[in-house]
Coordinates of C-alpha atoms in Angstrom, one line a residue:
M1 CA -3.9 21.2 -5.6
L2 CA -4.8 18.0 -7.3
G3 CA -6.0 14.7 -5.8
Q4 CA -3.8 11.9 -4.5
Y5 CA -1.6 10.3 -7.1
S6 CA -3.1 12.2 -10.0
V7 CA 0.3 13.8 -10.6
L8 CA 2.5 11.2 -9.0
A9 CA 1.2 8.2 -10.9
P10 CA 3.5 8.4 -14.0
F11 CA 6.6 8.9 -11.9
Y12 CA 5.7 6.7 -8.9
D13 CA 8.0 3.8 -9.9
S14 CA 10.9 5.9 -10.9
L15 CA 10.7 8.1 -7.8
N16 CA 10.7 5.0 -5.6
G17 CA 14.1 4.4 -7.2
G18 CA 13.9 0.6 -6.7
T19 CA 14.3 1.1 -2.9
F20 CA 11.5 -1.3 -2.0
D21 CA 12.1 -5.0 -2.3
Y22 CA 9.0 -6.1 -4.2
D23 CA 10.7 -9.3 -5.3
G24 CA 11.5 -10.3 -1.7
Y25 CA 8.0 -9.4 -0.6
A26 CA 6.4 -11.4 -3.3
D27 CA 8.6 -14.4 -2.6
A28 CA 7.6 -14.2 1.1
V29 CA 3.9 -14.0 0.2
E30 CA 4.3 -17.0 -2.0
K31 CA 5.9 -19.1 0.7
L32 CA 3.3 -18.0 3.3
L33 CA 0.4 -18.8 0.9
D34 CA 1.9 -22.2 0.2
K35 CA 2.4 -22.9 3.9
N36 CA -1.2 -22.1 4.5
G37 CA -2.5 -24.4 1.7
I38 CA -3.3 -21.6 -0.8
P39 CA -2.1 -23.0 -4.1
K40 CA -1.1 -21.4 -7.4
G41 CA -4.1 -20.5 -9.4
S42 CA -6.0 -19.2 -6.4
L43 CA -7.7 -15.8 -6.6
L44 CA -5.9 -13.1 -4.7
L45 CA -6.7 -9.4 -4.1
D46 CA -4.1 -6.7 -4.5
L47 CA -5.7 -3.9 -2.5
A48 CA -4.4 -0.4 -3.3
C49 CA -2.5 -2.0 -6.1
G50 CA -1.0 1.3 -7.5
T51 CA 1.1 0.8 -10.6
G52 CA 0.8 -3.0 -10.2
A53 CA 4.3 -3.9 -9.0
M54 CA 3.0 -6.6 -6.7
T55 CA 0.0 -7.5 -9.0
L56 CA 2.4 -8.3 -11.8
R57 CA 4.8 -10.4 -9.6
L58 CA 1.9 -12.4 -8.2
L59 CA 0.5 -13.0 -11.7
K60 CA 3.9 -14.2 -12.8
K61 CA 4.0 -16.7 -9.9
G62 CA 0.8 -18.3 -11.2
Y63 CA -1.9 -16.7 -9.1
D64 CA -5.1 -15.1 -10.4
V65 CA -5.2 -11.5 -9.2
I66 CA -7.8 -8.7 -8.9
G67 CA -6.3 -5.2 -8.5
V68 CA -8.2 -2.5 -6.7
D69 CA -7.1 1.2 -6.4
L70 CA -8.8 4.5 -5.8
S71 CA -6.7 6.3 -8.4
P72 CA -7.7 5.9 -12.1
E73 CA -4.3 7.3 -13.1
M74 CA -2.5 4.6 -11.1
L75 CA -4.7 1.9 -12.5
G76 CA -3.9 3.1 -16.0
V77 CA -0.2 2.6 -15.3
C78 CA -1.0 -0.8 -13.7
R79 CA -3.0 -1.9 -16.8
E80 CA -0.1 -0.9 -19.1
N81 CA 2.5 -2.6 -17.0
C82 CA 0.6 -5.8 -16.9
E83 CA -0.4 -5.8 -20.6
N84 CA 3.3 -5.2 -21.5
E85 CA 4.0 -8.6 -19.8
G86 CA 1.1 -10.4 -21.4
F87 CA -1.4 -10.2 -18.5
S88 CA -4.9 -8.7 -18.3
P89 CA -6.1 -8.8 -14.7
L90 CA -9.4 -7.5 -13.5
L91 CA -8.8 -3.9 -12.2
L92 CA -11.4 -2.1 -10.2
C93 CA -11.4 1.6 -9.3
Q94 CA -12.7 1.6 -5.7
D95 CA -12.0 3.2 -2.3
M96 CA -10.8 0.6 0.2
C97 CA -13.7 1.4 2.5
S98 CA -16.2 0.8 -0.3
L99 CA -14.7 -2.5 -1.4
D100 CA -17.2 -4.6 -3.4
L101 CA -16.0 -7.7 -5.2
Y102 CA -17.9 -10.2 -7.3
G103 CA -17.0 -13.1 -5.0
T104 CA -14.4 -14.2 -2.4
V105 CA -10.7 -14.4 -2.6
E106 CA -8.3 -16.7 -0.8
A107 CA -6.0 -13.9 0.4
A108 CA -5.4 -10.2 0.1
V109 CA -2.2 -8.1 0.1
C110 CA -1.9 -4.4 0.6
C111 CA 1.5 -2.9 0.0
L112 CA 3.5 0.2 0.7
D113 CA 1.7 1.6 3.7
S114 CA -1.6 2.0 1.9
V115 CA -3.5 1.2 5.1
N116 CA -2.0 4.3 6.6
Y117 CA -4.1 6.3 4.1
L118 CA -7.2 5.4 6.1
T119 CA -7.2 8.7 8.0
G120 CA -10.8 8.9 9.3
D121 CA -12.1 7.7 12.6
G122 CA -13.3 4.1 12.3
E123 CA -12.0 3.6 8.8
L124 CA -9.6 0.8 9.8
D125 CA -12.6 -1.1 11.2
I126 CA -14.6 -0.4 8.0
L127 CA -11.8 -1.9 5.9
F128 CA -11.7 -5.1 8.0
S129 CA -15.5 -5.3 7.9
K130 CA -15.4 -5.1 4.1
L131 CA -12.6 -7.7 3.9
K132 CA -14.6 -10.0 6.2
N133 CA -17.1 -10.4 3.4
F134 CA -14.6 -11.1 0.6
I135 CA -11.7 -13.2 2.1
S136 CA -12.6 -16.9 2.5
P137 CA -12.6 -18.2 6.1
G138 CA -9.1 -19.3 6.9
G139 CA -7.7 -16.9 4.3
L140 CA -5.0 -14.2 4.9
F141 CA -4.7 -10.5 4.8
I142 CA -1.1 -9.4 4.5
F143 CA -0.2 -5.7 4.6
D144 CA 2.5 -3.3 5.8
I145 CA 2.3 0.0 7.7
N146 CA 4.6 2.9 8.5
T147 CA 5.4 2.7 12.2
E148 CA 5.3 5.2 15.0
R149 CA 9.0 5.5 14.7
K150 CA 8.9 6.4 11.0
F151 CA 6.2 9.1 11.6
G152 CA 8.0 10.6 14.6
E153 CA 11.6 10.4 13.4
I154 CA 11.8 10.0 9.6
Y155 CA 8.7 11.9 8.4
A156 CA 8.3 14.3 11.3
N157 CA 8.5 17.8 9.9
N158 CA 11.3 17.1 7.5
V159 CA 11.7 18.0 3.8
Y160 CA 13.0 15.6 1.2
T161 CA 13.9 15.9 -2.5
Y162 CA 13.8 13.3 -5.2
D163 CA 15.2 13.6 -8.7
A164 CA 14.2 11.2 -11.4
D165 CA 14.2 11.2 -15.2
G166 CA 11.9 14.0 -16.3
V167 CA 10.8 15.1 -12.8
F168 CA 12.1 16.8 -9.7
C169 CA 10.0 16.4 -6.5
V170 CA 10.0 18.3 -3.2
W171 CA 8.3 16.3 -0.4
Q172 CA 7.4 18.3 2.7
N173 CA 6.1 16.5 5.8
S174 CA 4.1 17.7 8.8
F175 CA 3.3 15.2 11.6
D176 CA 0.9 16.1 14.4
E177 CA 1.5 13.9 17.4
K178 CA -2.0 14.7 18.9
T179 CA -4.1 13.8 15.9
R180 CA -1.5 11.2 14.7
L181 CA -1.9 12.5 11.2
C182 CA 0.9 13.3 8.8
D183 CA 0.4 15.7 5.9
F184 CA 2.5 15.4 2.8
D185 CA 2.8 18.3 0.4
L186 CA 4.4 17.3 -2.8
T187 CA 5.6 19.8 -5.4
F188 CA 6.6 18.4 -8.8
F189 CA 8.7 20.1 -11.5
I190 CA 7.9 18.1 -14.6
E191 CA 10.1 18.5 -17.7
E192 CA 8.0 19.5 -20.7
K193 CA 10.8 20.6 -23.1
K194 CA 14.5 20.9 -22.6
G195 CA 15.0 23.6 -20.0
L196 CA 11.2 24.1 -19.5
Y197 CA 9.4 22.7 -16.5
R198 CA 5.8 22.6 -15.4
R199 CA 5.0 22.9 -11.7
A200 CA 2.3 20.7 -10.2
E201 CA 1.3 20.1 -6.6
E202 CA -0.4 17.2 -4.7
H203 CA -1.4 16.7 -1.1
Q204 CA -1.5 13.4 0.7
C205 CA -2.2 12.4 4.3
E206 CA -1.4 9.3 6.4
R207 CA -2.5 8.2 9.9
C208 CA -0.2 6.5 12.4
Y209 CA -1.7 3.3 13.7
T210 CA -0.5 1.2 16.7
V211 CA -0.4 -2.6 16.7
D212 CA -3.1 -2.6 19.4
E213 CA -5.4 -0.6 17.1
I214 CA -4.8 -3.0 14.2
S215 CA -5.4 -6.0 16.5
S216 CA -8.6 -4.5 17.8
A217 CA -10.0 -3.7 14.4
A218 CA -9.1 -7.2 13.2
K219 CA -10.7 -8.9 16.2
N220 CA -13.9 -6.8 15.8
N221 CA -14.4 -8.2 12.3
L222 CA -13.6 -11.9 12.5
F223 CA -9.8 -11.6 11.9
T224 CA -6.9 -12.4 14.1
L225 CA -3.6 -10.5 13.9
E226 CA -1.2 -13.5 13.9
A227 CA 2.1 -11.8 13.4
V228 CA 3.9 -8.5 13.2
C229 CA 7.1 -8.6 11.2
R230 CA 10.0 -6.3 10.6
D231 CA 10.9 -6.9 6.9
V232 CA 9.6 -8.2 3.6
R233 CA 10.8 -11.7 4.5
F234 CA 8.5 -11.7 7.6
A235 CA 11.2 -11.9 10.2
P236 CA 9.8 -11.3 13.8
S237 CA 9.5 -7.6 14.8
D238 CA 12.1 -6.2 17.2
G239 CA 10.2 -2.9 17.7
S240 CA 12.8 -0.7 15.9
E241 CA 11.6 -1.0 12.3
E242 CA 10.2 1.9 10.2
R243 CA 7.8 -0.4 8.4
S244 CA 5.9 -3.3 10.0
Y245 CA 4.4 -6.2 8.1
C246 CA 1.2 -7.6 9.5
I247 CA -0.3 -11.0 8.8
C248 CA -4.0 -11.4 9.7
R249 CA -6.2 -14.5 9.3
R250 CA -9.9 -14.5 8.6
N251 CA -11.4 -16.6 11.3
K252 CA -13.4 -19.7 10.4
L253 CA -17.1 -19.6 11.5

């Protein structure tokens, strides 16, 4: 069993199948930054940047972006994707809970439920304590999480299959309501030659967080949870969404 995203990295974008509205998300982030007086050219952090889907979109909009991810394989894909479009952002291989930048940023984004991967007790507080040091006072932290509904109804103990060019993936879920942890066991069948496939496995785990837990961790570390939204365009939450979008502000001293 290999580490998180070591097998998935080359197939991550194709397996997503274009189901996530990165363009809408980036447009909404741009509008929110503009509304809050954060202009083009400002330095932003794309936390858990993965293959760089959001990194690249923000670069194209005229921001300076630092990408941080735990997976060197994902960062390798990110680097290639950005360079193919003529960009060479600073990319750092770091755990979110060990974040260490060279200075401050005006805002940070963290896409596709990466915050849910903070599974240890107190890790959400640790993340906010790190960001407290690197987001300028008045700056924003924008991220999305999988909701209690998604863990309990969509993931639960279900099995899903994904078929993309050159790879077939079986995704098995196991959600424990007591620990609020969801284990994902992924089995990949990767085409090596026509009719010949190599099998590889990968394990991942996410933690289900409540809005109260997020608000508390933010408050403990000089942030305020200003809004919880239901979609990439930051429409107000109605409590039924599978993914919530959170907007936090770094308090001024």
